[in-house]
Amino acid sequence: MKHPAKPLATVLSFLSILLLSFLPFMASASEVSTGWLTDPKHPPLSVRLMLTGETDPQAKTVEGLLEVQLDGDWKTYWRSPGEGGVAPSLDWSKSENLNQVEWHWPIPGRYAFMGVETLGYKDRVVFPLTIHVNNMQEPVWFLGTLTMPSCTNICVLNDYELSLTFQPDQLDLSEQALHLYNQGISQVPRPSNTVEVMGAFWDQAKEIAIFQISRPQGWKNPDVFVDSSSDELKNFIFDTPNIRVNGDTITASFKVTNWLEPIDLHNRALPLVITDQNLATELQATLGNEPLKGLQDKGLLTIMVIALLGGLILNIMPCVLPVLGMKLSSVISTQGLEKQQIRGQFLASAAGILVSFWLLALFLAALKLSGQALGWGIQFQNPYFIGAMVLVTAVFAANMMGLFEIQLSSNTSTWLASKGDNSYAGHFIQGMFATLLATPCSAPFLGTAVAFALGADYIVLFLVFTALAIGMAIPWLLIASFPQLASLLPKPGRWMNTVKTLFGFMMLATSLWLLSLITSFVGAAATLIIGVIFVIGLLWRLGKTKGSRSVVMTLAFLSFVSAAGLLLSFTNGRLSPKPAAEISWQPLKTESIQGAVQQGKTVFVDITAGWCITCKANKVGVLQREPVYSQLHADNLIAMQGDWTQPSEYVTNFLQSYGRYGVPFNVVYGPGAPDGIELPVILTSDAVIKAIEQARGHSQ
């Protein structure tokens, strides 16, 4: 069967080759350009393709440019156009003797219209092109379709057919094209040895990408763009960055949105374009999960002072209250001892505190090195640690209540007495024990110090924890420095047994509370059985050593405490406008927060843990009481809660997005505070109400 189209195709091919063989001679005598091209349907935009005449025979490249002229307020777009718009594109697939067209993009401008920001160019823009050819000795037929968008309050998409024929090794330099090319290439980012990305962090909770970028020369008017033109990132929108300048370092924070897929940029490498006066460079940064240092404005000395205060305040937190009995007994028992012995005993306690904080720092450093979750009190997420603490507190409680005494041999007692330091080991253990009991508590200044330490290097981590230890040990160090203070207390007597028994009961309550924490791991039934066995054993030992009267008094005490608790709860509910029922918490869902805020709602987030005593105090003293209780039940408020009782990467990421490493943590979002208002560690009704009103956008 004959094909009538073949002779026609042969003729056309011959004519094309003949035309290509003559056009290079024309190119050497005149400027190689398409001339200005305009679509009659859209006259505000004109384009032209030009060659500079510069070539590189080794690389097989020819330099050219695409010039775009825009009238009035019309603009076109960068390769990453922003929230709206389409990037220009060039299809050169029909060209001959052409391998690739490399498009160079000048720094764009930012343009906002009705709340939507786009990135692009106005008036005139020159895009330098590097044309890669297959054979420098053969003619090139550049045949391409340029799709060029342009917008004002409306958008138009036009196609322009670009046709250019030239002989690469016979081009003459064009002065006009070289001038335009140099104008365009001067605006294109280039590598720089002076700009460095110091850190990059993906805040999953807030869906914010944060970069820290340094430049020894400092910054004047910096800007940062994220190039999302790749297939991986094309659906992601990076809002206008919030840029803070601190000396030679800038911190750029981008809010990220994506309407088509879940947002998670952790471990993603993002291309950055960084500009300033006389600077335009491109870098890549991989987003990590370790928060950047948010306290750069605070020097290490300031943080050390904050840590000292945080450690000192721990002494009056309810977590450490049961240890007060041991403290009091230690001070009173020093009566009649030499000053040197008193000093040694209290220095031993301080040493116990210091060693405990060092062990905590070592534990957290190991977690940090292995990439595990970090946090103050995080060891209480381990049931084995809680079980060990139950046993230790029970032993201390029984000892303080006089249920057993450790009997030493006569030789050992004589040796210890001759050394005069028979209580040094006990004081050391007291110091360590006080530290362990302090870890479920958060205190003012403590969170700031711990957050800085865990975000810094390992040396700073140990320095800050040393300052925390010294702060907590100040009461012991005070008596060690001035032993005569011990003589101001009452003389030892029978009253000491009563006080020790009272603090023994407090320690016993601590033991039972710790036992209740195991419920999250083994269930309520198993915990109840363990608790009943524990109490029966305690009462049996109490009856054997103290008699039946002590058993009756203990049962009466426990009954009284239970009845008082029930009565208090009942009274609180009766006196409040609303019954103090449990707040209707929704599980923490960070992806729902911004959507709720956009609907005009307020979101109150409470990050808590069953082992956190400060969390309990906030709940009973503020959240479950008026006027906060009614606010948390308002129709336009969503109460979210994240539970950190057991390990939770989701909750940990949320905490760390705010530079926090412990609980409690509370933050309020709303139309007036879309990025959230952080509340203090120890809540007050005024602070909570003020934050809620501010988040709603109401003036206070």
CSV table of N, CA, C and O in Angstrom, one decimal, residues 589-688:
chain,number,residue,atom,x,y,z
A,589,LYS,N,-5.6,17.5,69.1
A,589,LYS,CA,-5.4,17.3,67.7
A,589,LYS,C,-4.9,18.6,67.1
A,589,LYS,O,-5.7,19.6,66.9
A,590,THR,N,-3.6,18.7,66.9
A,590,THR,CA,-3.0,20.0,66.5
A,590,THR,C,-3.6,20.4,65.2
A,590,THR,O,-3.7,21.6,64.9
A,591,GLU,N,-3.9,19.4,64.3
A,591,GLU,CA,-4.3,19.8,62.9
A,591,GLU,C,-5.7,20.4,62.9
A,591,GLU,O,-6.1,21.1,62.0
A,592,SER,N,-6.4,20.3,64.0
A,592,SER,CA,-7.8,20.9,64.1
A,592,SER,C,-7.8,22.3,64.7
A,592,SER,O,-8.8,23.0,64.6
A,593,ILE,N,-6.7,22.7,65.3
A,593,ILE,CA,-6.7,24.0,66.0
A,593,ILE,C,-6.9,25.2,65.1
A,593,ILE,O,-7.7,26.0,65.3
A,594,GLN,N,-6.1,25.2,64.0
A,594,GLN,CA,-6.2,26.4,63.1
A,594,GLN,C,-7.5,26.4,62.4
A,594,GLN,O,-8.1,27.5,62.2
A,595,GLY,N,-8.1,25.3,62.1
A,595,GLY,CA,-9.4,25.3,61.5
A,595,GLY,C,-10.5,25.8,62.4
A,595,GLY,O,-11.4,26.6,62.0
A,596,ALA,N,-10.4,25.5,63.7
A,596,ALA,CA,-11.3,26.0,64.7
A,596,ALA,C,-11.2,27.5,64.9
A,596,ALA,O,-12.1,28.2,65.0
A,597,VAL,N,-9.9,27.9,64.9
A,597,VAL,CA,-9.7,29.4,65.0
A,597,VAL,C,-10.2,30.2,63.8
A,597,VAL,O,-10.8,31.2,64.0
A,598,GLN,N,-10.1,29.6,62.6
A,598,GLN,CA,-10.6,30.3,61.4
A,598,GLN,C,-12.1,30.3,61.5
A,598,GLN,O,-12.7,31.2,60.8
A,599,GLN,N,-12.7,29.4,62.2
A,599,GLN,CA,-14.2,29.5,62.4
A,599,GLN,C,-14.6,30.4,63.5
A,599,GLN,O,-15.8,30.5,63.8
A,600,GLY,N,-13.6,31.1,64.1
A,600,GLY,CA,-13.9,32.1,65.1
A,600,GLY,C,-14.0,31.5,66.5
A,600,GLY,O,-14.4,32.2,67.5
A,601,LYS,N,-13.5,30.3,66.7
A,601,LYS,CA,-13.6,29.6,68.0
A,601,LYS,C,-12.3,29.8,68.8
A,601,LYS,O,-11.3,30.1,68.2
A,602,THR,N,-12.4,29.6,70.1
A,602,THR,CA,-11.2,29.7,71.0
A,602,THR,C,-10.9,28.2,71.4
A,602,THR,O,-11.8,27.4,71.7
A,603,VAL,N,-9.6,27.9,71.4
A,603,VAL,CA,-9.1,26.6,71.8
A,603,VAL,C,-8.2,26.7,73.0
A,603,VAL,O,-7.2,27.4,73.0
A,604,PHE,N,-8.5,26.0,74.1
A,604,PHE,CA,-7.7,25.9,75.3
A,604,PHE,C,-7.1,24.6,75.4
A,604,PHE,O,-7.7,23.6,75.4
A,605,VAL,N,-5.7,24.6,75.3
A,605,VAL,CA,-5.0,23.3,75.3
A,605,VAL,C,-4.3,23.1,76.7
A,605,VAL,O,-3.6,24.0,77.2
A,606,ASP,N,-4.5,21.9,77.3
A,606,ASP,CA,-3.9,21.6,78.6
A,606,ASP,C,-3.1,20.3,78.4
A,606,ASP,O,-3.6,19.2,78.0
A,607,ILE,N,-1.8,20.4,78.6
A,607,ILE,CA,-0.9,19.3,78.5
A,607,ILE,C,-0.6,18.9,79.9
A,607,ILE,O,0.0,19.7,80.7
A,608,THR,N,-0.9,17.6,80.3
A,608,THR,CA,-0.9,17.2,81.7
A,608,THR,C,-0.3,15.8,81.8
A,608,THR,O,-0.1,15.1,80.8
A,609,ALA,N,-0.2,15.3,83.0
A,609,ALA,CA,0.3,13.9,83.2
A,609,ALA,C,-0.3,13.5,84.6
A,609,ALA,O,-0.4,14.3,85.5
A,610,GLY,N,-0.6,12.2,84.7
A,610,GLY,CA,-1.1,11.7,86.0
A,610,GLY,C,-0.1,11.9,87.1
A,610,GLY,O,-0.5,11.9,88.3
A,611,TRP,N,1.2,11.9,86.8
A,611,TRP,CA,2.2,11.9,87.9
A,611,TRP,C,2.6,13.4,88.2
A,611,TRP,O,3.5,13.6,89.1
A,612,CYS,N,2.0,14.4,87.5
A,612,CYS,CA,2.4,15.8,87.7
A,612,CYS,C,1.6,16.4,88.8
A,612,CYS,O,0.4,16.7,88.6
A,613,ILE,N,2.2,16.7,89.9
A,613,ILE,CA,1.5,17.3,91.1
A,613,ILE,C,1.1,18.7,90.8
A,613,ILE,O,0.0,19.2,91.1
A,614,THR,N,1.9,19.5,90.1
A,614,THR,CA,1.6,20.8,89.7
A,614,THR,C,0.4,20.8,88.8
A,614,THR,O,-0.5,21.7,88.9
A,615,CYS,N,0.3,19.8,87.9
A,615,CYS,CA,-0.9,19.7,87.1
A,615,CYS,C,-2.2,19.5,87.9
A,615,CYS,O,-3.2,20.2,87.6
A,616,LYS,N,-2.1,18.7,88.9
A,616,LYS,CA,-3.2,18.5,89.8
A,616,LYS,C,-3.6,19.7,90.5
A,616,LYS,O,-4.8,20.0,90.7
A,617,ALA,N,-2.6,20.5,91.0
A,617,ALA,CA,-2.9,21.7,91.7
A,617,ALA,C,-3.6,22.7,90.8
A,617,ALA,O,-4.5,23.4,91.2
A,618,ASN,N,-3.1,22.8,89.6
A,618,ASN,CA,-3.8,23.7,88.6
A,618,ASN,C,-5.2,23.3,88.3
A,618,ASN,O,-6.1,24.2,88.2
A,619,LYS,N,-5.4,22.0,88.2
A,619,LYS,CA,-6.8,21.5,87.9
A,619,LYS,C,-7.7,21.8,89.1
A,619,LYS,O,-8.8,22.4,88.9
A,620,VAL,N,-7.3,21.5,90.3
A,620,VAL,CA,-8.2,21.6,91.5
A,620,VAL,C,-8.4,23.1,91.8
A,620,VAL,O,-9.5,23.6,92.2
A,621,GLY,N,-7.3,23.9,91.8
A,621,GLY,CA,-7.3,25.2,92.2
A,621,GLY,C,-7.8,26.3,91.2
A,621,GLY,O,-8.2,27.3,91.6
A,622,VAL,N,-7.7,25.9,89.9
A,622,VAL,CA,-8.1,26.9,88.9
A,622,VAL,C,-9.0,26.4,87.9
A,622,VAL,O,-10.1,26.9,87.7
A,623,LEU,N,-8.7,25.3,87.2
A,623,LEU,CA,-9.5,24.8,86.0
A,623,LEU,C,-10.8,24.3,86.4
A,623,LEU,O,-11.8,24.5,85.7
A,624,GLN,N,-10.9,23.7,87.6
A,624,GLN,CA,-12.2,23.1,88.1
A,624,GLN,C,-13.0,24.1,88.9
A,624,GLN,O,-14.0,23.7,89.4
A,625,ARG,N,-12.5,25.3,89.0
A,625,ARG,CA,-13.2,26.3,89.8
A,625,ARG,C,-13.7,27.5,89.0
A,625,ARG,O,-13.2,27.7,87.9
A,626,GLU,N,-14.7,28.2,89.5
A,626,GLU,CA,-15.2,29.4,88.8
A,626,GLU,C,-14.1,30.5,89.0
A,626,GLU,O,-13.4,30.6,90.0
A,627,PRO,N,-14.0,31.4,88.0
A,627,PRO,CA,-14.8,31.6,86.8
A,627,PRO,C,-14.3,30.8,85.6
A,627,PRO,O,-14.9,30.8,84.6
A,628,VAL,N,-13.1,30.1,85.8
A,628,VAL,CA,-12.5,29.4,84.7
A,628,VAL,C,-13.4,28.3,84.2
A,628,VAL,O,-13.5,28.0,83.0
A,629,TYR,N,-14.0,27.5,85.2
A,629,TYR,CA,-14.8,26.4,84.9
A,629,TYR,C,-15.8,26.7,83.8
A,629,TYR,O,-16.0,25.9,82.8
A,630,SER,N,-16.6,27.8,84.0
A,630,SER,CA,-17.7,28.1,83.1
A,630,SER,C,-17.1,28.5,81.7
A,630,SER,O,-17.7,28.2,80.7
A,631,GLN,N,-15.9,29.2,81.7
A,631,GLN,CA,-15.3,29.6,80.5
A,631,GLN,C,-15.0,28.4,79.6
A,631,GLN,O,-15.1,28.4,78.4
A,632,LEU,N,-14.5,27.3,80.3
A,632,LEU,CA,-14.0,26.1,79.6
A,632,LEU,C,-15.2,25.3,79.0
A,632,LEU,O,-15.0,24.4,78.2
A,633,HIS,N,-16.4,25.7,79.5
A,633,HIS,CA,-17.6,25.0,79.0
A,633,HIS,C,-18.5,25.9,78.1
A,633,HIS,O,-19.6,25.6,77.7
A,634,ALA,N,-17.9,27.1,77.7
A,634,ALA,CA,-18.6,28.0,76.8
A,634,ALA,C,-18.8,27.4,75.4
A,634,ALA,O,-18.0,26.5,75.0
A,635,ASP,N,-19.9,27.8,74.8
A,635,ASP,CA,-20.2,27.2,73.5
A,635,ASP,C,-19.1,27.3,72.4
A,635,ASP,O,-18.9,26.5,71.6
A,636,ASN,N,-18.5,28.5,72.5
A,636,ASN,CA,-17.5,28.8,71.4
A,636,ASN,C,-16.1,28.5,71.8
A,636,ASN,O,-15.1,29.0,71.2
A,637,LEU,N,-15.9,27.6,72.8
A,637,LEU,CA,-14.6,27.3,73.3
A,637,LEU,C,-14.4,25.8,73.2
A,637,LEU,O,-15.3,25.0,73.6
A,638,ILE,N,-13.3,25.3,72.7
A,638,ILE,CA,-12.9,23.9,72.6
A,638,ILE,C,-11.8,23.7,73.6
A,638,ILE,O,-10.8,24.3,73.6
A,639,ALA,N,-12.0,22.7,74.5
A,639,ALA,CA,-11.0,22.3,75.5
A,639,ALA,C,-10.3,21.1,75.0
A,639,ALA,O,-11.0,20.0,74.9
A,640,MET,N,-9.0,21.2,74.7
A,640,MET,CA,-8.2,20.0,74.3
A,640,MET,C,-7.2,19.6,75.4
A,640,MET,O,-6.7,20.5,76.0
A,641,GLN,N,-7.0,18.4,75.5
A,641,GLN,CA,-6.0,17.9,76.5
A,641,GLN,C,-5.1,16.9,75.9
A,641,GLN,O,-5.5,15.9,75.2
A,642,GLY,N,-3.8,17.0,76.2
A,642,GLY,CA,-2.8,16.0,75.8
A,642,GLY,C,-2.3,15.4,77.0
A,642,GLY,O,-1.9,16.0,78.0
A,643,ASP,N,-2.3,14.0,77.0
A,643,ASP,CA,-1.9,13.2,78.2
A,643,ASP,C,-0.5,12.7,78.0
A,643,ASP,O,-0.2,12.0,77.1
A,644,TRP,N,0.4,13.1,78.9
A,644,TRP,CA,1.8,12.8,78.9
A,644,TRP,C,2.2,11.8,80.0
A,644,TRP,O,3.4,11.6,80.3
A,645,THR,N,1.1,11.1,80.5
A,645,THR,CA,1.4,10.1,81.6
A,645,THR,C,2.3,9.0,81.1
A,645,THR,O,3.2,8.6,81.8
A,646,GLN,N,2.0,8.5,79.9
A,646,GLN,CA,2.8,7.5,79.3
A,646,GLN,C,3.5,8.2,78.1
A,646,GLN,O,3.1,9.3,77.6
A,647,PRO,N,4.6,7.6,77.6
A,647,PRO,CA,5.3,8.2,76.4
A,647,PRO,C,4.4,8.4,75.2
A,647,PRO,O,3.6,7.6,74.9
A,648,SER,N,4.4,9.6,74.7
A,648,SER,CA,3.6,10.0,73.5
A,648,SER,C,4.4,11.0,72.7
A,648,SER,O,4.7,12.1,73.0
A,649,GLU,N,4.8,10.5,71.5
A,649,GLU,CA,5.6,11.3,70.6
A,649,GLU,C,4.8,12.5,70.1
A,649,GLU,O,5.4,13.6,69.9
A,650,TYR,N,3.5,12.3,69.9
A,650,TYR,CA,2.6,13.4,69.5
A,650,TYR,C,2.6,14.5,70.5
A,650,TYR,O,2.8,15.7,70.1
A,651,VAL,N,2.4,14.2,71.8
A,651,VAL,CA,2.4,15.2,72.8
A,651,VAL,C,3.8,15.8,73.0
A,651,VAL,O,4.0,17.0,73.2
A,652,THR,N,4.9,15.0,72.9
A,652,THR,CA,6.2,15.5,73.0
A,652,THR,C,6.5,16.5,71.9
A,652,THR,O,7.1,17.5,72.2
A,653,ASN,N,6.2,16.2,70.7
A,653,ASN,CA,6.4,17.1,69.6
A,653,ASN,C,5.7,18.5,69.8
A,653,ASN,O,6.2,19.5,69.5
A,654,PHE,N,4.5,18.4,70.4
A,654,PHE,CA,3.7,19.6,70.6
A,654,PHE,C,4.4,20.4,71.7
A,654,PHE,O,4.6,21.7,71.6
A,655,LEU,N,4.9,19.8,72.8
A,655,LEU,CA,5.6,20.5,73.8
A,655,LEU,C,6.9,21.1,73.3
A,655,LEU,O,7.2,22.3,73.5
A,656,GLN,N,7.6,20.4,72.5
A,656,GLN,CA,8.9,20.8,72.0
A,656,GLN,C,8.8,21.9,71.0
A,656,GLN,O,9.7,22.7,70.8
A,657,SER,N,7.6,22.0,70.3
A,657,SER,CA,7.4,23.1,69.4
A,657,SER,C,7.3,24.4,70.0
A,657,SER,O,7.5,25.5,69.4
A,658,TYR,N,7.1,24.4,71.4
A,658,TYR,CA,7.1,25.6,72.1
A,658,TYR,C,8.3,25.7,73.0
A,658,TYR,O,8.4,26.6,73.9
A,659,GLY,N,9.3,24.9,72.7
A,659,GLY,CA,10.5,24.9,73.5
A,659,GLY,C,10.3,24.4,75.0
A,659,GLY,O,11.0,24.8,75.9
A,660,ARG,N,9.3,23.6,75.2
A,660,ARG,CA,8.9,23.1,76.5
A,660,ARG,C,9.3,21.6,76.6
A,660,ARG,O,9.2,20.8,75.7
A,661,TYR,N,9.8,21.2,77.8
A,661,TYR,CA,10.2,19.8,78.1
A,661,TYR,C,9.6,19.3,79.3
A,661,TYR,O,10.1,18.3,79.9
A,662,GLY,N,8.5,19.8,79.8
A,662,GLY,CA,7.8,19.3,81.0
A,662,GLY,C,6.4,19.8,81.0
A,662,GLY,O,6.0,20.7,80.3
A,663,VAL,N,5.7,19.2,82.0
A,663,VAL,CA,4.3,19.6,82.2
A,663,VAL,C,4.2,20.2,83.6
A,663,VAL,O,5.0,19.9,84.5
A,664,PRO,N,3.1,21.0,83.9
A,664,PRO,CA,2.0,21.3,83.0
A,664,PRO,C,2.4,22.4,81.9
A,664,PRO,O,3.4,23.1,82.1
A,665,PHE,N,1.6,22.4,80.8
A,665,PHE,CA,1.8,23.4,79.8
A,665,PHE,C,0.4,23.7,79.3
A,665,PHE,O,-0.4,22.8,78.9
A,666,ASN,N,0.0,25.0,79.3
A,666,ASN,CA,-1.3,25.5,78.8
A,666,ASN,C,-1.1,26.6,77.8
A,666,ASN,O,-0.2,27.5,78.0
A,667,VAL,N,-1.9,26.5,76.7
A,667,VAL,CA,-1.8,27.6,75.7
A,667,VAL,C,-3.2,27.8,75.2
A,667,VAL,O,-4.0,26.8,75.1
A,668,VAL,N,-3.5,29.0,74.8
A,668,VAL,CA,-4.9,29.4,74.3
A,668,VAL,C,-4.8,30.0,72.9
A,668,VAL,O,-3.9,30.9,72.7
A,669,TYR,N,-5.6,29.5,72.0
A,669,TYR,CA,-5.6,30.0,70.6
A,669,TYR,C,-7.0,30.6,70.4
A,669,TYR,O,-8.0,30.3,71.0
A,670,GLY,N,-7.0,31.5,69.4
A,670,GLY,CA,-8.3,32.2,69.1
A,670,GLY,C,-8.1,33.2,67.9
A,670,GLY,O,-6.9,33.4,67.5
A,671,PRO,N,-9.1,33.8,67.4
A,671,PRO,CA,-9.0,34.8,66.4
A,671,PRO,C,-8.0,35.9,66.7
A,671,PRO,O,-7.4,36.5,65.8
A,672,GLY,N,-8.0,36.3,68.0
A,672,GLY,CA,-7.1,37.3,68.4
A,672,GLY,C,-5.7,36.8,68.7
A,672,GLY,O,-4.8,37.6,69.0
A,673,ALA,N,-5.4,35.5,68.7
A,673,ALA,CA,-4.1,35.0,69.0
A,673,ALA,C,-4.0,33.6,68.2
A,673,ALA,O,-4.0,32.6,68.9
A,674,PRO,N,-3.9,33.7,66.9
A,674,PRO,CA,-3.8,32.4,66.1
A,674,PRO,C,-2.6,31.6,66.4
A,674,PRO,O,-2.6,30.4,66.2
A,675,ASP,N,-1.5,32.2,66.9
A,675,ASP,CA,-0.3,31.5,67.2
A,675,ASP,C,-0.2,31.0,68.6
A,675,ASP,O,0.7,30.4,69.1
A,676,GLY,N,-1.3,31.4,69.4
A,676,GLY,CA,-1.3,30.9,70.8
A,676,GLY,C,-0.8,31.8,71.8
A,676,GLY,O,0.2,32.6,71.6
A,677,ILE,N,-1.4,31.8,73.0
A,677,ILE,CA,-0.9,32.6,74.2
A,677,ILE,C,-0.5,31.5,75.2
A,677,ILE,O,-1.3,30.8,75.7
A,678,GLU,N,0.8,31.5,75.6
A,678,GLU,CA,1.3,30.6,76.6
A,678,GLU,C,1.0,31.1,78.0
A,678,GLU,O,1.2,32.3,78.3
A,679,LEU,N,0.5,30.2,78.8
A,679,LEU,CA,0.2,30.5,80.2
A,679,LEU,C,1.4,30.1,81.2
A,679,LEU,O,2.2,29.2,80.8
A,680,PRO,N,1.4,30.7,82.3
A,680,PRO,CA,2.5,30.4,83.3
A,680,PRO,C,2.3,28.9,83.8
A,680,PRO,O,1.2,28.4,83.7
A,681,VAL,N,3.4,28.4,84.4
A,681,VAL,CA,3.4,27.0,84.9
A,681,VAL,C,2.3,26.9,85.9
A,681,VAL,O,1.5,26.0,85.9
A,682,ILE,N,2.3,27.8,86.9
A,682,ILE,CA,1.3,27.8,88.0
A,682,ILE,C,0.2,28.7,87.6
A,682,ILE,O,0.4,29.9,87.5
A,683,LEU,N,-0.9,28.2,87.3
A,683,LEU,CA,-2.0,29.0,86.8
A,683,LEU,C,-2.7,29.8,87.9
A,683,LEU,O,-2.7,29.4,89.1
A,684,THR,N,-3.3,30.9,87.5
A,684,THR,CA,-4.2,31.7,88.3
A,684,THR,C,-5.4,32.0,87.5
A,684,THR,O,-5.4,32.0,86.2
A,685,SER,N,-6.5,32.2,88.1
A,685,SER,CA,-7.8,32.5,87.4
A,685,SER,C,-7.7,33.7,86.5
A,685,SER,O,-8.1,33.7,85.4
A,686,ASP,N,-7.0,34.8,87.1
A,686,ASP,CA,-6.9,36.0,86.3
A,686,ASP,C,-6.1,35.8,85.0
A,686,ASP,O,-6.5,36.3,83.9
A,687,ALA,N,-5.0,35.0,85.1
A,687,ALA,CA,-4.2,34.8,83.9
A,687,ALA,C,-4.9,34.0,82.9
A,687,ALA,O,-4.8,34.3,81.7
A,688,VAL,N,-5.7,33.0,83.3
A,688,VAL,CA,-6.4,32.2,82.3
A,688,VAL,C,-7.6,33.0,81.7
A,688,VAL,O,-7.7,33.0,80.4
